[in-house]
Amino acid sequence: MKKYGLNELRKMYLEFFESKNHLIMNSFPLVPRNDKSVLLINAGMTPLKPYFTGQEVPPRKRVTTCQKCIRTGDIENVGKTQRHGTFFEMLGNFSFGDYFKEEAIEWAWEFVTKVLELPEDRLYVSIYLEDDEAEKIWHEKIGLPKERIIRLGKEDNFWEHGVGPCGPCSEIHYDRGEEYGCGSPDCKVGCDCDRFMEFWNLVFTQFEKTEDGKYVPLEFPNIDTGMGLERLALLMQDVESIFDVDTIQALLQKVCEMADVKYKEDKNKDISIRLITDHIRSVSFMISDGILPSNEGRGYVLRRLLRRAARHGKLLGIEDKFLAKLCETVIEVSKDAYPELQEKKDYITKIITVEEDRFNETIDQGLGILKNYIQKLKDEGKKELSGENAFRLYDTYGFPIDLTIEILEESNLTVDEDGFNQEMEKQKTRAREARSESNYMGSEETVYNKLDAFLESKFVGYNDLISVSPITAITDEENVVEQLQKGNKGTIFVTETPFYATSGGQVADLGYITTDTGKFQVEDVVKIIGNKIGHIGVVVEGNIKVNQDATLVVDEANRKATAKNHSATHLLQKALRNVLGSHVEQAGSHVTHDKLRFDFTHFQPLTEEEIRKVEDEVNSKIMEGLNIETTEMSIDEAKKLGAMALFGEKYGSKVRVVNMGDYSIELCGGTHLSNSSEAGTFKIISETGVAAGVRRIEALTSNNAINYYKQLESLVKDFSKLLKVEPSMLAKKAEQLLEENKKINREIEKLKAKLSKDAAKDLLDNVVDIKGIKLLTANIEDQDVNGLRNLGDSLKQKLGEGVIVLTTSKGSKVNLVVMATDEAIKKGAHAGNLIREVAKVVGGGGGGRPNMAQAGGKNPDKINEALEKAKDVLETQIK
């Protein structure tokens, strides 16, 4: 049996099915589109769901893919076994109502035995126990002996997920030999050991499962197959596990080199080596698809994987940051199949470096918190850390439970693991509840799902803002309808439209659709799955009917203003990369007629100097009058030009390239100016952070920027008039006023201090004796907390030994200060405990040290009652 590399096998599979008239489609991004049932793409068929449901017409009825996937269901076992991993590639061939069981089985057998040349006597298949048709094909067409065709039940060989399309499946298994078996005489296909390895699953989607549990045959059955590329490589290379496959082994050996350890010499170290090897693959691919570390959703999955890998690096003795360097090996072995890895290399390594730095900071914080927990347990004579605290360490500081257990064991302490697991389950429940309800295929059910899947719309509005086209469909807010009357809200579909639909960050065009019988105001335009464009709005005159010819007119002024802002975002992105570095990538945008918002990857706030440089560069390119040209070309041609693409965007074979005088070259389907000078001017009005590693700039162009400058000019004039100086002297005048204000405040503080000293003499008359301790209570008017503290210090010097309780109020706010001398503390007085009880009387709370404490309240009417309470509390404190 010839040994093939993983990259060779991928190519062989795709080319084989291409020879069977399958369209090779590139892997979809790991971020699902229009699918709320999963956080990340987890199977080859997942991104193809719209083709299976009929919501979208496939580019061809036969398709083949190698899809990158992430599964984290068994994350706690990754590293502990040689089977588990989070990242894998799934090979698949799919038929959307074209061929069925016979072809799927025959081609699978041909690929396995003729192309891969796997020995037939080692191959077995399993089928669903009621699938006589599949057995007949395997036995009579393929010639497989019946003893090597195993019937299994629904749990093993029937694919279904709730209601909807489902069907039996047939799995191909390979006998790896007795050395991989469990030793049982009953060892056979279906056994949990590693001998009979299932490596290809052929799903025959032939039924529709109804709500009442019936299985109705589909008119056009589908084929959905899946074969793990790593698992196939394992078989073809005759190695023990996926971690011994050529490309993964290269990465694993790099881990060993960095840690200066050898694989398969130490069981515990092997766990860390495997975990790092797997997780860095997942992390690299996730970041290349635009996922950023965060504390929720897929960003949380990324952060968790990255931090687990970083921690296991520490367990192996790697002291320095190492993940970004390791990521370079991932890129090297996978870049031919996934060129986006190489294209985004600087960006990926930057994200990993920043996150590893953050982890190193939080792990140190977590260790400090854990030490405090340990000390508290010892002080209280307890032996077990609560599950809640263990989970807080895990969730907030990235502390895995096994690390917490390990550190506690060193102090002969344990963890409430059941309590920890309960907290974990609560988090999973919150995550599940946070996801939107969806149908069995994960996409939202809307009125648009009722439209004919073959209905399509074409956008013709790059150059023309008016077009005439027949109305092909109308919906109201719940149903597909024949017409809309005046006042009715709904959505209109036509064959060709000049209206731009919201996408790529650019909002939709506005305007009107008119027919012989009515007029419809377009308030929004949306892209519907299956290449449909829906015009959402309301009938303002008469009625609108299906099949009428309609005149569609786009609001030209609105379109032009939006185009100015959109073209400016392209200039902005290029300027940001020039000023800040190549790690800058677009993380989102929102372009309207009145302003632009641009989110980008960067890891610290921009300085005033950086903002000025970016703004100046954009304005210089506007003034240069760069010609803006749009061209359609192949994706390969666009890449050769150096065109930037949006993260996670799936591009077809033909793309639209927007070139601004060779300064900015981007793939973009939006509407633009013909020359940069039409933007007029560019002004950044804000720069803020929106997420970890993501900054946001808001900016204006053209008349909106000019109006902004006018408003600023008006403000300057108003202040100049108010301060009676020329605009050029405003800053100097402001400095002068601030200095005068400081001087006045210093004088006020001096006067207050003098008044406090004078008042202190009179207040000593209020001293009472509580069990031999002097207590002075007083309400002081027109003071702040600082004033109370200063007065308290002055009174302490005059009082000698004792306790002082002072209050003051302003409006509905009450401030309290309590001080106790050393002698009073020795006899039991405690300022912090005393003020806690006193503050309750005025509706507040607070605390502090034995010698000084302060608090606040919100009920000034009860101040006298609070001061009386102080006497009672002190009396209980004195021994």
Coordinates of N, CA and C in Angstrom, one line a residue, residues 515-582:
T515 N -45.6 51.8 -10.6 CA -46.3 51.0 -11.6 C -47.4 51.8 -12.1
D516 N -48.2 51.3 -13.1 CA -49.4 52.0 -13.6 C -50.4 52.3 -12.6
T517 N -50.4 51.4 -11.5 CA -51.5 51.5 -10.5 C -51.0 52.0 -9.1
G518 N -49.7 52.2 -8.9 CA -49.4 52.6 -7.6 C -47.9 53.0 -7.4
K519 N -47.6 53.4 -6.2 CA -46.2 53.9 -5.9 C -45.8 53.3 -4.6
F520 N -44.6 52.8 -4.5 CA -44.0 52.1 -3.3 C -42.7 52.8 -2.9
Q521 N -42.7 53.2 -1.6 CA -41.5 53.9 -1.1 C -40.6 52.9 -0.5
V522 N -39.3 52.8 -1.1 CA -38.3 51.9 -0.6 C -37.6 52.4 0.6
E523 N -37.7 51.7 1.7 CA -37.1 52.1 3.0 C -35.8 51.3 3.3
D524 N -35.7 50.1 2.7 CA -34.6 49.3 2.9 C -34.5 48.3 1.8
V525 N -33.3 47.8 1.5 CA -33.1 46.7 0.5 C -32.2 45.7 1.1
V526 N -32.6 44.4 1.0 CA -31.9 43.3 1.6 C -31.6 42.2 0.6
K527 N -30.5 41.5 0.9 CA -30.1 40.4 0.1 C -30.7 39.1 0.8
I528 N -31.5 38.4 0.1 CA -32.1 37.2 0.6 C -31.3 36.0 0.1
I529 N -31.2 34.9 0.9 CA -30.5 33.7 0.5 C -31.0 33.2 -0.9
G530 N -30.1 32.9 -1.8 CA -30.5 32.4 -3.1 C -30.5 33.5 -4.1
N531 N -29.6 34.5 -4.0 CA -29.5 35.6 -5.0 C -30.8 36.4 -5.2
K532 N -31.5 36.6 -4.2 CA -32.7 37.4 -4.3 C -32.5 38.8 -3.6
I533 N -33.0 39.8 -4.2 CA -32.9 41.2 -3.6 C -34.3 41.7 -3.3
G534 N -34.6 41.9 -2.0 CA -35.9 42.4 -1.6 C -35.9 43.8 -1.3
H535 N -36.9 44.5 -1.8 CA -37.1 46.0 -1.6 C -38.2 46.1 -0.5
I536 N -37.8 46.6 0.7 CA -38.7 46.6 1.8 C -39.3 48.1 1.9
G537 N -40.6 48.2 2.1 CA -41.1 49.5 2.3 C -42.6 49.5 2.4
V538 N -43.3 50.6 1.9 CA -44.7 50.8 2.1 C -45.3 51.4 0.8
V539 N -46.5 50.9 0.5 CA -47.3 51.5 -0.6 C -47.8 52.9 -0.2
V540 N -47.4 53.9 -0.9 CA -47.8 55.3 -0.6 C -49.0 55.8 -1.5
E541 N -49.2 55.1 -2.7 CA -50.3 55.5 -3.6 C -50.8 54.2 -4.2
G542 N -52.1 54.1 -4.4 CA -52.7 53.0 -5.1 C -52.4 51.6 -4.6
N543 N -52.1 50.7 -5.6 CA -51.7 49.4 -5.2 C -50.6 48.8 -6.2
I544 N -49.9 47.8 -5.8 CA -48.8 47.2 -6.5 C -49.1 45.8 -6.7
K545 N -49.0 45.2 -7.9 CA -49.3 43.8 -8.2 C -48.1 43.1 -8.8
V546 N -48.1 41.7 -8.6 CA -47.2 40.8 -9.2 C -47.4 40.9 -10.7
N547 N -46.3 40.7 -11.4 CA -46.2 40.7 -12.9 C -46.4 42.1 -13.6
Q548 N -46.6 43.1 -12.8 CA -46.6 44.4 -13.4 C -45.2 44.9 -13.8
D549 N -45.0 45.7 -14.8 CA -43.8 46.3 -15.1 C -43.6 47.5 -14.1
A550 N -42.4 47.6 -13.5 CA -42.2 48.6 -12.5 C -41.0 49.5 -12.9
T551 N -41.1 50.8 -12.6 CA -40.0 51.7 -12.8 C -39.3 51.9 -11.4
L552 N -38.0 51.6 -11.3 CA -37.3 51.7 -10.0 C -36.4 52.9 -10.1
V553 N -36.5 53.8 -9.2 CA -35.7 55.1 -9.2 C -35.0 55.2 -7.8
V554 N -33.7 55.3 -7.9 CA -32.8 55.4 -6.7 C -32.7 56.9 -6.4
D555 N -32.7 57.2 -5.1 CA -32.5 58.6 -4.6 C -31.0 58.9 -4.9
E556 N -30.8 59.8 -5.9 CA -29.4 60.0 -6.3 C -28.5 60.8 -5.3
A557 N -29.1 61.7 -4.6 CA -28.3 62.5 -3.6 C -27.9 61.6 -2.5
N558 N -28.8 60.7 -2.0 CA -28.5 59.8 -0.9 C -27.4 58.8 -1.4
R559 N -27.5 58.3 -2.6 CA -26.5 57.3 -3.1 C -25.1 58.0 -3.2
K560 N -25.1 59.3 -3.7 CA -23.8 60.0 -3.9 C -23.1 60.2 -2.5
A561 N -23.9 60.6 -1.5 CA -23.4 60.9 -0.2 C -22.8 59.6 0.4
T562 N -23.5 58.5 0.2 CA -23.1 57.2 0.7 C -21.8 56.8 0.0
A563 N -21.7 57.0 -1.3 CA -20.5 56.6 -2.1 C -19.3 57.4 -1.6
K564 N -19.5 58.7 -1.2 CA -18.4 59.5 -0.7 C -17.8 58.8 0.5
N565 N -18.6 58.4 1.4 CA -18.2 57.8 2.7 C -17.6 56.4 2.4
H566 N -18.2 55.7 1.5 CA -17.6 54.3 1.2 C -16.2 54.4 0.6
S567 N -16.1 55.3 -0.4 CA -14.7 55.4 -1.0 C -13.7 55.9 0.1
A568 N -14.2 56.7 1.0 CA -13.3 57.2 2.1 C -12.8 56.1 3.0
T569 N -13.7 55.1 3.2 CA -13.3 54.0 4.1 C -12.1 53.2 3.5
H570 N -12.1 53.1 2.1 CA -11.0 52.4 1.5 C -9.7 53.2 1.7
L571 N -9.8 54.5 1.5 CA -8.6 55.4 1.7 C -8.2 55.3 3.2
L572 N -9.1 55.2 4.1 CA -8.8 55.2 5.5 C -8.1 53.9 5.9
Q573 N -8.6 52.8 5.4 CA -7.9 51.5 5.7 C -6.5 51.5 5.2
K574 N -6.2 52.0 4.0 CA -4.9 52.0 3.5 C -4.0 52.9 4.4
A575 N -4.5 54.1 4.7 CA -3.8 55.0 5.6 C -3.5 54.4 6.9
L576 N -4.4 53.7 7.5 CA -4.2 53.1 8.8 C -3.1 52.1 8.7
R577 N -3.1 51.3 7.7 CA -2.0 50.3 7.5 C -0.6 50.9 7.3
N578 N -0.6 52.1 6.6 CA 0.6 52.8 6.4 C 1.2 53.4 7.7
V579 N 0.2 53.9 8.5 CA 0.7 54.6 9.8 C 0.9 53.6 10.9
L580 N 0.0 52.6 11.0 CA 0.1 51.7 12.2 C 0.8 50.4 12.0
G581 N 0.7 49.9 10.7 CA 1.3 48.6 10.4 C 0.4 47.6 9.7
S582 N 1.0 46.6 9.1 CA 0.2 45.6 8.3 C -0.7 44.7 9.0

